Coordinates of N, CA, C and O in Angstrom, one line a residue:
M23 N 17.3 6.8 -4.2 CA 15.6 7.6 -3.6 C 15.1 8.0 -4.6 O 15.5 7.7 -6.2
T24 N 13.7 7.8 -4.6 CA 12.7 8.4 -5.6 C 12.2 9.5 -4.9 O 12.2 9.7 -3.9
T25 N 12.2 10.4 -6.7 CA 11.0 11.5 -5.9 C 9.8 11.3 -6.6 O 9.1 10.6 -7.9
L26 N 8.6 11.8 -5.9 CA 7.4 12.3 -6.6 C 7.1 13.3 -7.1 O 7.6 13.9 -7.1
P27 N 5.8 12.6 -8.0 CA 5.8 14.6 -9.0 C 4.9 15.0 -7.9 O 4.1 14.5 -7.5
P28 N 4.5 16.3 -8.4 CA 4.0 17.6 -7.8 C 3.1 17.3 -7.7 O 1.8 16.7 -7.4
G29 N 2.5 17.3 -5.7 CA 1.5 17.2 -5.8 C 0.4 15.9 -5.5 O -0.2 15.1 -4.8
A30 N 1.9 14.4 -5.4 CA 1.4 13.5 -4.8 C 1.1 12.9 -3.6 O 2.1 13.9 -3.2
R31 N 0.0 12.4 -3.3 CA -0.2 11.6 -2.5 C 0.3 10.0 -1.9 O 0.2 9.8 -2.8
L32 N -0.1 9.9 -1.0 CA 1.1 8.4 -0.5 C 0.4 7.6 0.2 O -0.5 8.3 1.5
F33 N -0.4 6.2 0.1 CA -1.9 6.1 0.7 C -0.7 3.9 1.2 O 0.4 3.6 0.8
H34 N -1.4 3.7 2.3 CA -1.0 2.6 3.5 C -1.8 2.4 4.1 O -2.9 2.7 4.1
R35 N -2.2 1.0 3.3 CA -3.0 -0.2 4.1 C -2.3 -0.9 5.1 O -1.1 -0.9 5.3
G36 N -3.3 -0.7 6.8 CA -2.8 -1.6 8.0 C -3.1 -1.2 8.2 O -4.5 -1.6 8.6
V37 N -2.8 -1.8 9.7 CA -4.0 -2.5 10.5 C -4.9 -1.4 11.0 O -3.8 -0.2 10.9
P38 N -6.0 -1.4 11.6 CA -6.9 -0.6 12.0 C -7.3 -0.1 13.4 O -6.3 -0.1 14.9
G39 N -6.8 1.0 13.2 CA -7.0 2.0 14.6 C -6.0 2.5 14.8 O -5.7 4.1 16.1
L40 N -5.3 3.2 13.8 CA -4.5 4.2 14.0 C -4.7 5.6 13.8 O -6.3 5.5 13.0
R41 N -4.3 6.7 14.2 CA -5.3 7.7 14.0 C -4.2 8.9 13.7 O -2.8 8.4 13.4
P42 N -4.5 10.1 12.8 CA -3.1 11.2 12.2 C -2.6 11.4 13.8 O -2.8 11.1 15.0
G43 N -1.4 11.4 12.8 CA 0.5 11.3 13.7 C 0.9 10.1 13.9 O 1.7 10.6 14.5
A44 N 0.3 9.2 13.9 CA 0.6 7.7 14.1 C 2.0 7.7 13.6 O 1.6 7.8 12.1
L45 N 2.6 6.8 14.2 CA 4.0 6.1 13.3 C 3.1 4.8 12.5 O 2.6 4.0 13.3
V46 N 3.4 4.8 11.5 CA 3.7 2.9 10.4 C 4.4 2.7 10.6 O 5.6 3.8 9.8
L47 N 5.1 1.2 11.4 CA 6.6 0.9 11.1 C 6.3 -0.2 10.7 O 5.3 -0.4 10.4
P48 N 7.3 -0.6 10.1 CA 7.5 -1.3 9.6 C 7.2 -3.6 10.8 O 8.1 -2.8 11.6
P49 N 6.8 -4.7 10.1 CA 6.5 -5.4 11.2 C 7.8 -6.2 11.8 O 6.9 -6.5 13.2
V50 N 9.1 -6.1 11.8 CA 10.3 -6.5 12.0 C 9.7 -5.4 13.7 O 10.5 -5.7 14.5
V51 N 9.7 -4.1 13.1 CA 10.0 -3.3 15.2 C 8.3 -3.7 15.7 O 8.6 -3.5 16.4
T52 N 7.1 -3.6 15.1 CA 6.8 -3.4 15.5 C 6.2 -4.8 16.3 O 4.9 -5.6 17.4
G53 N 6.3 -6.0 15.2 CA 6.3 -7.1 16.2 C 4.9 -8.5 15.4 O 3.8 -8.9 15.7
V54 N 4.0 -8.1 14.5 CA 2.9 -7.8 13.6 C 3.7 -9.0 12.7 O 4.0 -8.5 12.2
E55 N 2.8 -10.0 13.0 CA 3.1 -11.6 12.2 C 2.2 -11.3 10.5 O 2.9 -11.7 10.3
R56 N 0.4 -11.5 10.9 CA -0.1 -11.9 9.5 C 0.3 -9.9 8.9 O -0.6 -9.5 8.7
T57 N 1.8 -10.1 7.3 CA 1.5 -8.9 6.3 C 1.5 -9.4 5.5 O 1.5 -11.0 5.0
L58 N 1.0 -9.0 4.4 CA 1.0 -9.5 2.9 C 3.2 -10.1 3.3 O 2.6 -10.6 1.6
T59 N 3.6 -8.9 3.6 CA 5.3 -8.8 2.6 C 5.9 -10.4 3.6 O 6.0 -11.1 3.0
G60 N 5.3 -11.0 5.0 CA 5.2 -12.3 5.4 C 4.6 -13.2 4.8 O 5.2 -14.4 3.9
T61 N 3.3 -13.2 4.2 CA 2.4 -14.2 3.0 C 3.9 -14.1 2.1 O 3.9 -15.2 1.5
A62 N 4.4 -13.0 1.3 CA 4.5 -13.6 -0.2 C 6.3 -14.2 0.3 O 6.7 -14.6 -0.5
Q63 N 6.3 -13.9 1.7 CA 7.6 -15.0 1.9 C 7.3 -16.4 1.6 O 8.4 -17.4 1.2
A64 N 6.1 -16.2 2.8 CA 6.0 -17.6 2.8 C 5.9 -18.5 1.5 O 6.0 -19.6 1.0
L65 N 5.8 -17.6 0.4 CA 5.0 -18.5 -1.1 C 6.3 -18.1 -1.8 O 6.5 -18.7 -3.4
G66 N 7.4 -17.5 -1.4 CA 8.1 -18.2 -1.8 C 9.2 -16.8 -3.0 O 9.8 -16.6 -3.8
A67 N 9.3 -15.4 -2.2 CA 9.4 -14.1 -2.3 C 11.1 -13.8 -2.4 O 10.9 -14.3 -0.5
S68 N 11.7 -13.6 -2.3 CA 13.1 -13.1 -1.7 C 13.4 -11.9 -1.0 O 12.0 -11.3 -1.0
P69 N 13.6 -11.9 0.2 CA 13.1 -11.6 0.9 C 14.5 -9.9 0.5 O 13.6 -8.6 0.7
E70 N 14.5 -9.8 -0.4 CA 15.4 -8.4 -1.3 C 13.7 -8.2 -1.7 O 13.2 -6.8 -2.2
H71 N 12.6 -9.0 -2.4 CA 11.7 -8.2 -3.0 C 10.5 -8.0 -1.7 O 9.4 -7.4 -1.7
A72 N 10.5 -9.1 -0.5 CA 9.4 -8.3 0.6 C 9.6 -8.7 1.4 O 10.1 -9.7 2.4
R73 N 10.2 -7.2 2.6 CA 11.3 -6.9 3.1 C 10.3 -6.5 4.3 O 9.3 -6.1 4.1
G74 N 10.7 -7.4 5.5 CA 9.7 -7.2 6.4 C 10.5 -6.1 7.1 O 10.1 -5.5 8.2
D75 N 11.8 -5.3 6.4 CA 11.8 -4.4 7.8 C 11.5 -2.9 6.7 O 12.2 -1.8 7.0
R76 N 10.5 -3.2 5.7 CA 10.7 -2.1 5.5 C 8.5 -1.2 5.3 O 8.1 -2.5 5.7
V77 N 8.2 0.1 5.1 CA 6.9 0.5 4.9 C 6.1 0.6 3.5 O 7.3 1.1 2.9
Y78 N 5.2 -0.1 3.1 CA 5.2 -0.1 1.9 C 4.4 0.8 1.1 O 2.2 1.2 2.4
V79 N 4.2 2.0 0.7 CA 2.7 3.1 0.5 C 3.3 3.0 -1.8 O 3.4 2.7 -1.6
T80 N 1.8 3.7 -1.6 CA 2.0 3.5 -3.1 C 1.4 5.0 -3.1 O 0.8 5.7 -2.4
I81 N 0.7 5.6 -4.3 CA 0.8 7.2 -4.4 C -1.0 6.5 -5.3 O -1.4 7.7 -5.3
G82 N -1.2 5.6 -5.1 CA -2.8 4.9 -5.7 C -3.5 4.9 -5.4 O -3.2 3.5 -4.5
R83 N -4.9 4.8 -4.9 CA -4.7 5.2 -3.0 C -6.1 3.7 -3.1 O -6.5 3.1 -2.6
D84 N -6.4 3.5 -4.8 CA -7.2 2.2 -5.3 C -6.3 0.8 -4.4 O -6.6 0.2 -4.7
V85 N -5.3 1.5 -5.1 CA -4.1 -0.1 -5.4 C -4.1 -0.3 -3.6 O -4.7 -1.5 -2.5
A86 N -3.7 1.0 -2.6 CA -3.9 0.6 -1.8 C -5.6 -0.2 -0.9 O -5.8 -0.5 0.2
R87 N -6.0 0.3 -1.2 CA -7.7 -0.1 -1.0 C -8.0 -1.7 -1.1 O -8.5 -1.5 -0.5
V88 N -6.5 -1.8 -2.1 CA -7.1 -3.2 -2.7 C -5.8 -4.1 -1.8 O -6.9 -5.4 -1.5
Y89 N -4.9 -3.5 -1.7 CA -4.3 -4.7 -0.4 C -5.4 -4.4 1.4 O -5.0 -5.3 1.6
A90 N -5.8 -3.1 1.2 CA -7.0 -2.9 2.6 C -8.0 -3.8 3.0 O -8.1 -4.7 3.6
A91 N -8.3 -4.5 2.4 CA -9.7 -5.4 1.9 C -8.4 -7.1 2.0 O -9.2 -8.0 2.5
F92 N -7.6 -7.2 1.5 CA -6.7 -8.4 1.3 C -6.4 -8.3 2.9 O -6.0 -9.6 3.5
K93 N -6.0 -7.7 3.8 CA -5.7 -7.7 5.2 C -7.5 -7.4 6.6 O -8.2 -6.6 6.1
P94 N -7.5 -9.0 7.0 CA -8.3 -8.7 7.3 C -9.2 -7.5 8.6 O -7.8 -7.3 9.3
D95 N -10.5 -6.6 7.8 CA -10.8 -5.3 8.1 C -9.3 -4.3 8.6 O -8.5 -3.5 9.6
G96 N -8.1 -4.8 7.2 CA -8.0 -3.6 7.4 C -8.2 -2.4 6.8 O -9.1 -1.6 6.7
S97 N -7.1 -1.2 7.3 CA -7.7 0.4 6.5 C -6.7 0.9 6.1 O -5.6 -0.1 5.6
L98 N -7.3 2.0 5.6 CA -6.8 2.4 4.4 C -6.7 4.0 5.3 O -7.1 4.8 5.6
Y99 N -5.3 4.0 5.2 CA -4.1 5.5 5.5 C -4.0 6.4 4.4 O -2.9 5.3 3.9
E100 N -3.9 7.8 4.1 CA -3.4 8.8 3.9 C -1.6 9.2 4.7 O -2.0 9.7 5.6
V101 N -0.6 8.8 4.3 CA 0.2 9.2 5.3 C 1.6 10.2 4.9 O 1.1 10.6 3.4
H102 N 2.3 10.1 5.3 CA 3.5 11.4 4.8 C 4.9 10.9 5.7 O 4.7 10.0 7.1
T103 N 6.2 10.3 4.6 CA 7.4 10.1 5.2 C 8.0 11.1 4.8 O 7.7 11.6 3.7
D104 N 9.2 10.7 6.0 CA 10.0 12.4 5.8 C 11.5 11.0 5.1 O 12.5 11.5 4.6
G105 N 11.2 10.1 5.1 CA 12.5 9.8 4.5 C 12.8 9.0 3.4 O 12.2 9.2 2.9
V106 N 13.7 8.7 2.9 CA 13.7 8.3 1.8 C 12.5 7.4 1.5 O 12.7 6.8 1.9
L107 N 12.2 7.4 0.2 CA 11.8 6.3 -0.7 C 12.7 5.9 -1.5 O 13.0 5.4 -2.4
E108 N 12.0 4.2 -1.8 CA 13.1 3.4 -2.8 C 11.8 2.5 -3.2 O 10.5 2.1 -2.6
A109 N 12.0 2.6 -4.8 CA 11.2 1.7 -5.7 C 10.9 0.2 -4.8 O 11.9 -0.2 -4.1
D110 N 9.4 0.3 -5.1 CA 9.4 -1.3 -4.3 C 9.5 -2.5 -5.7 O 9.1 -2.3 -7.0
P111 N 10.4 -3.6 -5.2 CA 11.1 -4.1 -6.9 C 10.1 -4.6 -7.4 O 9.7 -5.9 -8.4
D112 N 8.5 -5.4 -6.2 CA 7.8 -6.4 -6.4 C 6.9 -5.3 -7.3 O 5.5 -5.7 -8.8
C113 N 6.8 -4.2 -7.3 CA 5.8 -3.2 -8.2 C 6.2 -3.2 -10.0 O 6.5 -2.3 -9.9
T114 N 5.4 -3.5 -11.0 CA 5.6 -3.8 -12.5 C 5.5 -2.3 -13.2 O 6.0 -2.2 -14.0
V115 N 4.5 -1.8 -12.6 CA 4.4 -0.1 -13.1 C 5.4 0.7 -12.0 O 5.6 1.1 -10.9
P116 N 6.3 1.4 -13.3 CA 7.6 2.0 -11.6 C 6.7 3.6 -11.3 O 6.1 3.9 -12.3
G117 N 6.6 4.3 -10.0 CA 6.9 5.6 -9.9 C 5.6 5.2 -8.7 O 5.1 6.1 -8.6
V118 N 5.4 3.6 -9.0 CA 4.1 3.7 -8.1 C 3.5 3.5 -6.8 O 2.6 3.3 -5.9
S119 N 4.7 2.1 -6.8 CA 4.8 1.9 -5.0 C 6.1 2.2 -4.6 O 7.0 1.8 -5.7
F120 N 6.3 1.8 -3.0 CA 7.6 2.4 -2.5 C 7.8 1.3 -1.4 O 6.9 1.2 -1.3
A121 N 9.0 1.3 -0.8 CA 9.1 0.9 0.5 C 10.2 2.0 1.3 O 10.6 3.3 0.4
C122 N 9.5 2.5 2.8 CA 10.3 3.3 2.8 C 10.9 2.5 4.2 O 9.6 1.6 5.4
T123 N 11.3 3.5 5.5 CA 11.5 3.0 6.7 C 10.4 3.3 8.1 O 9.9 2.5 8.8
A124 N 9.6 4.4 7.0 CA 8.6 4.4 8.1 C 7.5 5.7 7.7 O 7.5 6.3 6.6
A125 N 6.1 5.3 8.4 CA 5.5 6.9 7.9 C 5.1 7.4 8.7 O 5.0 6.6 9.2
V126 N 4.4 8.5 8.8 CA 3.0 8.7 9.9 C 1.7 9.4 8.7 O 1.4 9.5 7.9
V127 N 0.1 9.1 10.0 CA -0.4 8.7 9.2 C -1.2 10.8 9.0 O -0.5 11.4 10.1
V128 N -1.5 10.7 8.1 CA -2.2 11.9 8.2 C -3.6 12.1 8.2 O -3.8 13.5 8.5
R129 N -4.4 11.0 8.2 CA -5.8 11.0 7.4 C -5.9 9.4 7.8 O -5.6 8.5 6.9
V130 N -7.0 9.4 7.9 CA -7.8 8.2 7.0 C -9.1 8.4 6.7 O -9.8 9.0 7.0
V131 N -8.7 7.8 5.6 CA -9.0 7.6 4.4 C -10.2 6.9 4.6 O -11.3 6.6 4.3
D132 N -10.4 5.6 5.3 CA -11.0 4.4 6.0 C -10.9 3.8 6.2 O -9.6 2.9 5.9
P133 N -11.9 3.4 7.7 CA -11.1 2.7 9.2 C -11.9 1.1 8.6 O -10.9 0.3 9.1
V134 N -12.2 0.2 7.9 CA -12.1 -0.8 8.1 C -13.1 -0.9 6.2 O -12.9 -0.4 5.6
V135 N -11.9 -1.4 5.4 CA -12.1 -1.9 3.9 C -12.1 -3.9 4.4 O -11.6 -3.9 4.2
L136 N -13.1 -3.9 4.0 CA -14.1 -5.4 4.3 C -13.7 -6.0 2.8 O -14.2 -5.6 1.9
F137 N -13.2 -7.0 2.9 CA -13.2 -7.7 1.5 C -13.9 -8.2 0.6 O -14.4 -8.7 -0.5
R138 N -15.5 -8.7 1.9 CA -15.8 -9.5 1.3 C -16.9 -8.3 0.7 O -18.2 -9.1 0.0
D139 N -17.0 -6.7 0.5 CA -17.5 -6.6 -0.5 C -17.6 -6.4 -2.0 O -18.6 -5.7 -2.7
R140 N -16.4 -7.7 -2.0 CA -16.4 -7.7 -3.4 C -15.7 -8.9 -3.4 O -15.0 -9.5 -3.1
P141 N -15.9 -9.6 -5.2 CA -15.6 -11.1 -5.2 C -14.0 -11.0 -4.9 O -13.9 -9.9 -6.0
F142 N -13.6 -11.5 -5.1 CA -12.4 -11.9 -5.6 C -11.5 -11.4 -6.5 O -10.4 -10.7 -6.5
D143 N -11.3 -12.2 -8.0 CA -11.5 -11.0 -8.4 C -12.0 -9.9 -9.9 O -11.7 -9.1 -9.9
A144 N -12.9 -9.4 -8.4 CA -13.1 -8.0 -8.7 C -12.0 -6.8 -8.1 O -11.7 -5.9 -8.4
W145 N -11.8 -7.4 -7.0 CA -10.6 -6.9 -5.8 C -9.5 -6.6 -7.5 O -8.4 -6.3 -7.4
V146 N -9.1 -8.0 -7.6 CA -8.1 -8.2 -8.6 C -7.9 -7.7 -10.0 O -7.0 -6.6 -10.6
R147 N -9.1 -7.7 -9.9 CA -9.1 -6.5 -11.6 C -9.1 -4.7 -10.9 O -8.6 -4.3 -12.0
M148 N -9.9 -4.2 -9.6 CA -9.9 -2.8 -9.5 C -7.9 -2.7 -9.7 O -7.6 -1.7 -9.4
L149 N -7.3 -3.8 -8.8 CA -5.9 -3.0 -8.1 C -5.1 -3.3 -9.8 O -4.4 -1.9 -10.4
N150 N -5.9 -3.7 -10.8 CA -4.8 -3.5 -12.2 C -5.1 -3.0 -12.9 O -4.3 -1.7 -13.0
R151 N -6.4 -2.5 -12.4 CA -7.1 -0.8 -13.0 C -6.1 0.5 -12.1 O -5.9 1.0 -13.1
A152 N -6.1 0.7 -11.1 CA -5.8 0.9 -10.2 C -4.1 1.9 -10.2 O -3.7 3.0 -10.0
T153 N -3.5 0.2 -10.7 CA -2.7 0.3 -10.7 C -1.6 0.6 -11.9 O -0.9 1.6 -12.2
E154 N -2.4 0.9 -13.7 CA -2.4 1.0 -14.6 C -2.3 2.9 -14.3 O -1.7 4.2 -14.8
A155 N -3.8 3.0 -13.7 CA -4.2 4.6 -14.1 C -3.0 5.2 -13.3 O -2.8 6.6 -13.2
A156 N -2.8 4.5 -11.8 CA -1.2 5.4 -11.6 C -0.3 5.3 -11.9 O 0.6 6.6 -12.0
G157 N 0.1 4.4 -13.2 CA 1.4 4.5 -13.1 C 1.1 5.7 -14.2 O 1.9 6.1 -15.3
A158 N 0.1 5.4 -15.2 CA 0.1 6.8 -16.4 C 0.2 8.3 -16.0 O 0.4 8.6 -15.8
L159 N -0.5 8.2 -14.5 CA -0.5 9.9 -14.0 C 0.9 10.1 -13.4 O 1.2 11.3 -13.6
V160 N 1.6 8.8 -13.2 CA 3.1 9.5 -12.7 C 4.0 10.0 -14.8 O 5.3 10.6 -13.8
G161 N 3.9 8.9 -15.6 CA 4.2 9.4 -16.4 C 4.1 10.3 -17.2 O 4.1 10.4 -19.0
G162 N 2.3 11.0 -16.5 CA 1.7 11.5 -17.1 C 1.9 12.2 -18.5 O 1.6 12.9 -19.7
R163 N 0.4 11.2 -18.5 CA -0.2 10.4 -19.2 C -1.9 10.1 -19.1 O -2.0 9.8 -18.0
Q164 N -3.0 10.3 -19.8 CA -4.3 9.6 -19.3 C -4.6 8.3 -19.3 O -3.2 7.6 -20.0
A165 N -4.7 7.7 -18.0 CA -5.0 6.0 -18.3 C -6.0 5.7 -19.0 O -6.7 6.4 -19.3
G166 N -6.4 4.7 -20.4 CA -7.0 4.9 -21.2 C -7.3 2.9 -21.7 O -7.8 2.3 -21.7

């Protein structure tokens, strides 16, 4: 079980069209086929690291934004979970990314995040910077 820092918010990238109050459920429940988890497994990720029975959330708004861009017409949501948060074993920065059994949409941050808005390498740089900044926030230090 993982505890979030006081005041931390959670974000999720997901299918478009969800509204506040909507449940975010894992792909094994919803039947959604095109997921980053599925892509990771197809590329050789172990089932322990890319679980289809989990919803992935992050304290990094821009971390979730990048993942939303990687999903065609992905959306960015702020979410809440009452369930237990597990550390995401794929995230190399502790306290940034988590897995849970379900989440609830609190608000729609961005209804459509378009991949074409930036070149691929710019998205990767944004992901690296955002992950580092979120990790610094968790660690109680300034990113720099």
